[in-house]
Short mmCIF file of C-alpha atoms and ligand atoms in Angstrom, two decimals:
data_model
loop_
_atom_site.label_atom_id
_atom_site.label_comp_id
_atom_site.label_asym_id
_atom_site.label_seq_id
_atom_site.Cartn_x
_atom_site.Cartn_y
_atom_site.Cartn_z
CA MET D 1 5.99 56.20 14.62
CA PRO D 2 9.50 54.77 14.96
CA ARG D 3 10.62 53.45 18.31
CA ARG D 4 13.09 55.75 19.95
CA SER D 5 16.65 54.50 19.96
CA HIS D 6 19.55 55.60 22.07
CA SER D 7 22.19 57.46 20.13
CA VAL D 8 25.93 56.95 19.93
CA PRO D 9 27.66 54.65 19.87
CA TYR D 10 25.08 51.85 19.83
CA SER D 11 21.76 50.88 21.26
CA VAL D 12 20.41 47.59 22.58
CA ARG D 13 16.69 47.13 22.57
CA SER D 14 14.45 44.17 23.18
CA PHE D 15 10.80 44.48 22.20
CA TYR D 16 9.45 41.54 24.17
CA ALA D 17 9.64 41.12 27.91
CA ALA D 18 10.61 37.62 29.03
CA SER D 19 7.25 37.22 30.73
CA ASP D 20 5.53 37.46 27.32
CA VAL D 21 7.27 34.35 26.11
CA GLU D 22 5.48 31.07 26.36
CA HIS D 23 6.64 29.13 23.32
CA GLY D 24 8.20 29.35 19.90
CA GLY D 25 11.66 30.72 20.73
CA LYS D 26 14.76 29.17 19.29
CA ALA D 27 16.25 26.29 21.25
CA LEU D 28 19.94 26.98 21.50
CA ILE D 29 22.36 24.10 21.23
CA GLU D 30 26.08 24.08 21.76
CA VAL D 31 27.73 24.50 18.37
CA ALA D 32 31.40 23.98 17.80
CA GLY D 33 33.34 25.23 14.82
CA ARG D 34 35.07 22.26 13.20
CA GLY D 35 37.77 21.70 10.61
CA ARG D 36 39.09 24.41 8.32
CA SER D 37 38.07 27.96 9.21
CA SER D 38 38.91 30.94 7.02
CA PHE D 39 37.69 33.12 9.89
CA ALA D 40 40.24 31.66 12.31
CA ALA D 41 42.97 32.12 9.69
CA TYR D 42 41.93 35.74 9.14
CA ALA D 43 41.88 36.49 12.87
CA HIS D 44 45.28 34.82 13.26
CA GLY D 45 46.74 37.08 10.54
CA GLY D 46 45.64 40.23 12.36
CA LEU D 47 42.18 41.70 12.68
CA PHE D 48 41.05 44.87 10.90
CA ARG D 49 43.53 44.24 8.08
CA ALA D 50 40.74 44.50 5.53
CA VAL D 51 39.43 47.81 6.93
CA GLN D 52 42.93 49.27 6.92
CA GLN D 53 43.55 47.97 3.41
CA MET D 54 40.37 49.65 2.27
CA ARG D 55 41.58 53.02 3.50
CA SER D 56 44.35 52.94 0.91
CA GLY D 57 41.94 52.03 -1.90
CA SER D 58 38.58 53.23 -3.10
CA ALA D 59 35.04 52.00 -2.52
CA THR D 60 34.78 51.30 -6.24
CA GLU D 61 37.82 49.04 -6.10
CA VAL D 62 36.37 47.09 -3.15
CA LEU D 63 33.08 46.68 -5.01
CA ARG D 64 35.04 45.41 -8.00
CA GLN D 65 36.79 42.83 -5.80
CA ILE D 66 33.47 41.68 -4.34
CA TYR D 67 32.07 41.39 -7.86
CA ALA D 68 35.10 39.39 -9.01
CA SER D 69 34.84 37.03 -6.02
CA GLY D 70 31.30 35.99 -6.95
CA LEU D 71 30.19 36.29 -3.30
CA ARG D 72 26.50 35.40 -3.00
CA GLY D 73 23.93 35.96 -0.28
CA CYS D 74 24.38 33.29 2.40
CA GLY D 75 21.01 33.69 4.12
CA GLY D 76 19.29 31.50 1.53
CA SER D 77 18.82 33.81 -1.47
CA HIS D 78 22.21 33.11 -3.09
CA LEU D 79 21.90 36.33 -5.12
CA PRO D 80 25.26 37.84 -6.14
CA LEU D 81 26.04 40.49 -3.52
CA ALA D 82 27.76 42.95 -5.87
CA ARG D 83 24.78 42.92 -8.27
CA LYS D 84 22.39 43.56 -5.38
CA TRP D 85 24.51 46.49 -4.23
CA GLN D 86 24.96 47.88 -7.75
CA ALA D 87 21.17 47.99 -8.13
CA ALA D 88 20.86 49.78 -4.78
CA ILE D 89 23.67 52.36 -4.94
CA PRO D 90 21.85 54.70 -7.41
CA TYR D 91 19.08 55.05 -4.78
CA ALA D 92 21.66 56.39 -2.25
CA PRO D 93 20.98 53.86 0.54
CA ARG D 94 20.37 55.41 3.94
CA TYR D 95 20.42 52.30 6.16
CA LEU D 96 22.13 48.92 6.25
CA VAL D 97 20.13 46.21 8.05
CA VAL D 98 22.12 43.10 8.98
CA ASN D 99 19.94 40.08 9.52
CA GLY D 100 21.20 37.78 12.28
CA LEU D 101 17.79 36.41 13.26
CA GLU D 102 18.50 32.96 11.85
CA GLY D 103 14.94 31.78 12.48
CA GLU D 104 15.48 28.28 11.06
CA PRO D 105 15.34 25.96 14.09
CA ASP D 106 18.42 23.88 13.18
CA THR D 107 20.66 26.62 11.78
CA PHE D 108 23.49 28.15 13.84
CA LYS D 109 26.14 29.42 11.41
CA ASP D 110 25.38 33.09 12.12
CA TYR D 111 25.43 32.35 15.84
CA PHE D 112 28.87 30.79 15.40
CA LEU D 113 30.15 33.95 13.70
CA LEU D 114 28.54 36.36 16.17
CA ARG D 115 29.85 34.40 19.14
CA ASP D 116 33.34 33.41 17.96
CA TYR D 117 34.20 36.13 15.42
CA PRO D 118 32.37 39.34 16.39
CA GLN D 119 35.34 41.38 15.11
CA VAL D 120 35.07 39.87 11.64
CA VAL D 121 31.29 40.40 11.57
CA LEU D 122 31.68 44.07 12.51
CA GLU D 123 34.59 44.52 10.15
CA GLY D 124 32.46 43.21 7.28
CA ILE D 125 29.73 45.65 8.29
CA ALA D 126 32.15 48.60 8.42
CA ILE D 127 33.51 47.83 4.94
CA SER D 128 29.96 47.44 3.58
CA CYS D 129 29.02 50.84 4.99
CA ARG D 130 31.92 52.51 3.28
CA VAL D 131 31.20 50.87 -0.09
CA LEU D 132 27.52 51.77 0.15
CA GLY D 133 28.01 55.24 1.64
CA VAL D 134 25.82 54.28 4.61
CA HIS D 135 26.32 55.72 8.11
CA GLU D 136 23.60 53.95 10.09
CA VAL D 137 23.34 50.19 10.68
CA TYR D 138 20.78 47.96 12.38
CA LEU D 139 22.22 44.58 13.41
CA VAL D 140 19.36 42.35 14.57
CA ILE D 141 20.31 39.07 16.24
CA ASN D 142 18.21 36.20 17.51
CA ALA D 143 16.96 36.72 21.07
CA ALA D 144 18.52 33.35 21.96
CA TYR D 145 21.93 34.77 20.98
CA ARG D 146 22.02 37.33 23.80
CA ASP D 147 25.33 35.92 24.97
CA CYS D 148 26.89 37.55 21.89
CA LEU D 149 25.81 41.09 22.77
CA ALA D 150 28.56 41.87 25.27
CA ALA D 151 31.35 40.86 22.88
CA LEU D 152 29.81 42.83 20.00
CA GLU D 153 29.50 45.91 22.19
CA ALA D 154 33.05 45.52 23.52
CA VAL D 155 34.55 45.24 20.02
CA TRP D 156 32.58 48.28 18.90
CA GLN D 157 33.83 50.32 21.83
CA GLN D 158 37.44 49.10 21.77
CA HIS D 159 37.83 49.77 18.04
CA ALA D 160 35.76 52.93 17.82
CA GLY D 161 38.32 54.45 15.46
CA GLU D 162 37.67 51.73 12.89
CA PHE D 163 33.94 52.47 12.98
CA ALA D 164 34.14 56.27 12.83
CA ASP D 165 31.11 57.84 11.16
CA ILE D 166 28.99 54.70 11.62
CA LYS D 167 26.12 54.53 14.10
CA LEU D 168 25.25 50.98 15.11
CA HIS D 169 21.91 49.89 16.55
CA LEU D 170 22.24 46.44 18.08
CA LEU D 171 18.87 44.74 18.51
CA THR D 172 17.57 41.39 19.63
CA GLY D 173 14.73 39.86 17.64
CA PRO D 174 11.36 38.67 18.93
CA GLU D 175 11.12 35.62 21.17
CA VAL D 176 8.18 34.20 19.22
CA ASP D 177 6.96 34.33 15.60
CA LEU D 178 10.59 34.39 14.77
CA TYR D 179 10.76 32.69 11.41
CA VAL D 180 8.66 35.07 9.36
CA VAL D 181 10.33 38.15 10.90
CA GLY D 182 13.51 36.93 9.18
CA GLU D 183 11.95 37.86 5.82
CA GLU D 184 13.63 41.14 4.87
CA THR D 185 10.55 43.37 4.74
CA ALA D 186 9.05 41.80 7.89
CA LEU D 187 12.35 42.62 9.60
CA LEU D 188 12.01 46.26 8.53
CA ASN D 189 8.52 46.35 10.05
CA TYR D 190 9.86 44.81 13.23
CA ILE D 191 12.62 47.40 13.54
CA GLU D 192 10.03 50.15 13.03
CA GLY D 193 8.08 48.69 15.94
CA LYS D 194 5.26 47.34 13.78
CA ARG D 195 3.91 43.82 13.50
CA GLY D 196 6.65 41.70 11.95
CA GLU D 197 4.87 40.60 8.79
CA PRO D 198 6.15 40.88 5.21
CA ARG D 199 5.37 43.87 3.01
CA LEU D 200 4.25 43.59 -0.58
CA LYS D 201 7.06 43.96 -3.12
CA PRO D 202 7.66 46.14 -5.09
CA PRO D 203 8.79 48.52 -3.82
CA PHE D 204 11.89 46.64 -2.76
CA PRO D 205 13.84 47.69 0.35
CA HIS D 206 16.60 49.30 -1.70
CA GLN D 207 13.92 51.58 -3.14
CA CYS D 208 11.74 52.12 -0.07
CA GLY D 209 12.87 50.39 3.09
CA LEU D 210 13.28 51.38 6.71
CA TRP D 211 11.05 54.37 7.49
CA GLY D 212 10.55 54.80 3.76
CA GLN D 213 14.26 55.28 3.07
CA PRO D 214 16.42 53.21 0.67
CA THR D 215 17.76 50.30 2.72
CA ILE D 216 20.06 47.35 2.07
CA VAL D 217 19.33 44.10 3.93
CA ASN D 218 22.09 41.49 4.14
CA ASN D 219 22.75 38.37 6.15
CA VAL D 220 25.48 38.15 8.84
CA GLU D 221 27.44 35.42 7.07
CA THR D 222 27.36 37.22 3.72
CA LEU D 223 29.03 40.36 5.10
CA SER D 224 31.48 38.35 7.22
CA TRP D 225 33.06 36.89 4.10
CA ILE D 226 34.07 40.34 2.84
CA PRO D 227 37.22 40.75 5.01
CA ILE D 228 38.27 37.23 3.93
CA LEU D 229 37.84 37.82 0.20
CA LEU D 230 39.68 41.16 0.36
CA THR D 231 42.72 39.63 2.05
CA ASP D 232 42.75 36.05 0.72
CA ALA D 233 41.53 36.02 -2.87
CA THR D 234 42.48 32.33 -3.17
CA ARG D 235 39.52 31.32 -1.00
CA PHE D 236 37.18 32.60 -3.70
CA ALA D 237 39.28 31.64 -6.74
CA GLY D 238 36.72 29.87 -8.91
CA GLN D 239 34.86 28.57 -5.87
CA HIS D 240 32.44 29.72 -3.19
CA PRO D 241 33.00 28.88 0.48
CA LYS D 242 30.00 28.41 2.73
CA LEU D 243 29.37 27.68 6.39
CA VAL D 244 27.03 24.76 7.02
CA THR D 245 25.35 23.61 10.21
CA LEU D 246 25.72 19.83 10.24
CA LEU D 247 23.81 18.03 12.97
CA GLY D 248 21.51 15.14 13.75
CA GLU D 249 22.75 11.59 14.20
CA VAL D 250 26.43 12.35 13.75
CA ALA D 251 29.37 11.95 16.10
CA ALA D 252 30.76 15.46 15.44
CA PRO D 253 27.91 17.96 14.98
CA GLY D 254 28.91 21.56 14.41
CA ILE D 255 29.69 24.32 11.96
CA TYR D 256 31.78 23.26 8.97
CA GLU D 257 33.31 25.40 6.27
CA VAL D 258 32.73 23.76 2.91
CA THR D 259 33.02 24.71 -0.75
CA LEU D 260 29.88 24.79 -2.85
CA GLY D 261 30.15 22.03 -5.45
CA GLN D 262 32.02 19.68 -3.10
CA PRO D 263 30.59 16.10 -3.02
CA LEU D 264 27.76 16.06 -0.47
CA HIS D 265 28.89 12.64 0.74
CA ASP D 266 32.32 14.02 1.67
CA ILE D 267 30.75 16.86 3.63
CA LEU D 268 28.53 14.49 5.58
CA GLN D 269 31.39 12.09 6.32
CA GLN D 270 33.34 14.85 8.09
CA ALA D 271 30.72 14.80 10.84
CA GLN D 272 30.94 10.99 11.14
CA PRO D 273 27.32 9.90 10.71
CA GLU D 274 26.45 7.08 13.05
CA GLU D 275 23.81 5.81 10.64
CA LEU D 276 22.56 7.43 7.48
CA SER D 277 19.02 6.75 6.36
CA PHE D 278 18.08 10.18 4.98
CA VAL D 279 19.15 13.84 5.22
CA GLU D 280 17.17 17.04 5.58
CA ILE D 281 18.89 19.49 3.21
CA GLY D 282 18.36 23.22 3.63
CA GLY D 283 16.82 23.21 7.10
CA ILE D 284 13.20 22.81 8.06
CA SER D 285 12.13 24.59 4.86
CA GLY D 286 14.33 22.23 2.86
CA GLY D 287 13.57 18.72 1.78
CA LEU D 288 14.30 15.13 2.71
CA VAL D 289 16.60 13.05 0.53
CA PRO D 290 17.25 9.30 1.05
CA ALA D 291 20.84 8.07 1.51
CA ALA D 292 20.79 6.36 -1.90
CA ARG D 293 20.40 9.75 -3.65
CA LEU D 294 23.21 11.60 -1.87
CA ASP D 295 25.89 10.98 -4.47
CA VAL D 296 25.62 14.54 -5.70
CA ALA D 297 27.48 17.86 -5.54
CA TYR D 298 26.50 20.27 -2.75
CA ALA D 299 25.32 23.11 -4.99
CA ASP D 300 21.92 24.42 -6.02
CA GLU D 301 22.26 23.31 -9.64
CA ALA D 302 22.92 19.69 -8.61
CA LEU D 303 20.42 19.61 -5.74
CA ARG D 304 17.49 21.19 -7.61
CA PRO D 305 16.58 17.98 -9.53
CA LEU D 306 16.21 16.32 -6.09
CA GLY D 307 13.72 19.04 -5.07
CA VAL D 308 16.04 20.70 -2.54
CA GLN D 309 18.47 23.63 -2.31
CA VAL D 310 21.45 24.67 -0.20
CA GLY D 311 19.30 27.36 1.49
CA ALA D 312 20.96 28.72 4.60
CA GLY D 313 23.27 25.68 4.66
CA THR D 314 21.77 23.21 7.11
CA LEU D 315 22.23 19.46 6.89
CA ARG D 316 20.45 17.22 9.39
CA VAL D 317 21.29 13.52 9.37
CA PHE D 318 18.71 10.88 10.31
CA GLY D 319 19.40 7.23 11.15
CA HIS D 320 17.43 4.08 10.37
CA GLY D 321 15.17 4.46 13.39
CA CYS D 322 13.72 7.75 12.10
CA ASP D 323 10.52 8.08 10.15
CA PRO D 324 10.69 10.72 7.38
CA VAL D 325 6.97 11.34 7.52
CA ALA D 326 7.31 12.35 11.18
CA GLU D 327 9.74 15.07 10.02
CA VAL D 328 7.23 16.25 7.44
CA VAL D 329 4.55 16.52 10.14
CA ARG D 330 6.98 18.47 12.34
CA ALA D 331 7.87 20.86 9.51
CA LEU D 332 4.27 21.55 8.52
CA GLN D 333 3.14 22.08 12.09
CA PHE D 334 6.01 24.55 12.41
CA PHE D 335 4.95 26.47 9.28
CA GLN D 336 1.30 26.42 10.31
CA ALA D 337 2.32 28.07 13.60
CA GLU D 338 4.76 30.52 11.99
CA SER D 339 2.55 31.72 9.10
CA CYS D 340 1.59 35.32 9.74
CA GLY D 341 -1.80 34.51 8.23
CA ARG D 342 -2.07 37.55 6.02
CA CYS D 343 -2.44 35.77 2.68
CA THR D 344 -4.92 33.00 2.11
CA PRO D 345 -2.78 30.46 0.18
CA CYS D 346 -0.27 30.32 3.04
CA ARG D 347 -2.72 30.60 5.95
CA VAL D 348 -5.10 27.91 4.63
CA GLY D 349 -2.45 25.93 2.75
CA THR D 350 -0.24 25.32 5.80
CA GLN D 351 -3.29 24.09 7.73
CA GLU D 352 -4.37 21.81 4.89
CA LEU D 353 -0.92 20.36 4.33
CA ALA D 354 -0.35 19.85 8.07
CA ARG D 355 -3.64 17.94 8.18
CA PHE D 356 -2.65 15.90 5.13
CA ALA D 357 0.79 15.10 6.60
CA GLN D 358 -0.83 13.87 9.80
CA ALA D 359 -3.18 11.64 7.75
CA LEU D 360 -0.16 10.39 5.84
CA GLN D 361 1.50 9.42 9.10
CA ASP D 362 -1.71 7.68 10.17
CA GLY D 363 -1.79 5.78 6.86
CA ASP D 364 -5.10 7.31 5.96
CA VAL D 365 -4.74 9.03 2.56
CA SER D 366 -6.17 8.22 -0.84
CA ALA D 367 -4.90 9.06 -4.32
CA GLU D 368 -7.47 11.84 -4.39
CA ASP D 369 -6.06 13.29 -1.14
CA GLN D 370 -2.57 13.18 -2.59
CA HIS D 371 -3.73 14.93 -5.76
CA TRP D 372 -5.39 17.61 -3.60
CA ALA D 373 -2.20 18.08 -1.57
CA HIS D 374 -0.21 18.65 -4.78
CA ARG D 375 -2.73 21.26 -5.91
CA VAL D 376 -2.60 23.07 -2.57
CA ALA D 377 1.22 23.03 -2.65
CA ALA D 378 1.25 24.45 -6.19
CA ALA D 379 -1.15 27.24 -5.21
CA MET D 380 1.03 28.13 -2.23
CA GLN D 381 4.21 28.16 -4.27
CA HIS D 382 2.70 30.32 -7.00
CA SER D 383 0.74 32.86 -5.01
CA SER D 384 2.14 33.25 -1.48
CA THR D 385 3.44 36.71 -0.71
CA CYS D 386 6.70 35.67 0.91
CA GLY D 387 9.19 32.84 1.09
CA LEU D 388 7.52 31.11 4.03
CA GLY D 389 4.43 30.20 2.01
CA ARG D 390 6.52 29.21 -0.99
CA ALA D 391 8.91 27.03 1.05
CA ALA D 392 6.39 25.38 3.39
CA PRO D 393 5.31 22.64 0.93
CA VAL D 394 8.91 21.60 0.11
CA PRO D 395 9.37 19.00 2.93
CA LEU D 396 6.10 17.30 1.95
CA LEU D 397 6.81 17.39 -1.79
CA SER D 398 10.28 15.93 -1.26
CA TYR D 399 8.77 13.17 0.87
CA LEU D 400 6.13 12.35 -1.76
CA HIS D 401 8.83 12.35 -4.46
CA HIS D 402 11.44 10.22 -2.71
CA PHE D 403 9.69 8.08 -0.12
CA ALA D 404 5.94 7.68 -0.60
CA GLU D 405 4.29 4.81 -2.44
CA PRO D 406 1.93 6.04 -5.18
CA GLN D 407 -1.66 5.69 -3.96
CA ASP D 408 -4.16 3.54 -5.88
CA ASP D 409 -7.39 5.21 -6.93
S1 SF4 N 1 3.23 33.76 2.70
FE1 SF4 N 1 2.55 33.29 4.81
S2 SF4 N 1 4.04 34.25 6.15
FE2 SF4 N 1 4.28 35.16 4.09
S3 SF4 N 1 2.96 36.99 4.10
FE3 SF4 N 1 1.69 35.32 3.35
S4 SF4 N 1 0.68 34.49 5.19
FE4 SF4 N 1 2.38 35.74 5.89
#
């Protein structure tokens, strides 16, 4: 039974009362946008240009431009957006769900967009609706991002003419068990008022999504690039821009706009690292890479041999006083707590690996233990239902690959 929503022009709902919250919510930090910003340049040139431009063209032409740009999903999937939409359009999508949960603890690029560029976010959503033929949108933002709600509502009301024929539901996410609800099918369950745990796929959301209807799920950053690419093709000419959250032991933490393929060292230097011993690449579900291995391009193809990926675009710098194994313990305890527990490889595997990581920190593991940990990690990566179970072993595996001494039998 779906939860009742208010009708036009938007609704704001929160499913958890503050008194229910004891732990697990996202700790909000102050994030500043730094350096070059295509979003600032777009806003400076006049907002809603892309929506107005679209009125004089066709949805097919906009889809062609998105295809030509090579825009990929920025929430971590990196799937080409146009291909995802082309697969969905024959199913006549009924809903667009925009994922602004951003459950990774150290990731704030969607927050930056929602807070500083709500017009661009909503403009990207409006264009997406017209290309997809969708008239109903659910924008779900992290509960810690409540300070963005008023601006989003104000833009929607002030520019109602730009959003004609679109009904927006503006929701805040749960205060706890946040990470797994960010998985696209868990998010659909959450919106329907059910327990926020992933569904089995197939069927995929574009076939059977929200309330059984064909649904497209996209990330906030992904859709926010659409007004930019429609009005400044040069930003996507043979390259792919990306927002990264760069934090840790740096003098200038914040949100940086980079180009995928740029030298990773150059990106890190912009934030002025105070010391650089190792970097967590891809957020808490990413991996740890020592400073000596950072002479590499910031792109999935170049990072994959190091056992890491761009993911949602988080880079956390650690100095010489930090112990990488402590970060592995932190990550595995996080995944143990966040696992929804529905499938055995993830439920048991996160417990086992958290226990192993703690033993590693205590200096109490044998070669046999290490062999067992590798087997558990492989089982999780091959048979977990959703991305949480598949990503949870990555911090440990990267540590064992780059930092740990091989154990004697
Ligand atoms: S992999 Fe983990 S989080 Fe995902 S469905 Fe299975 S138990 Fe739940």
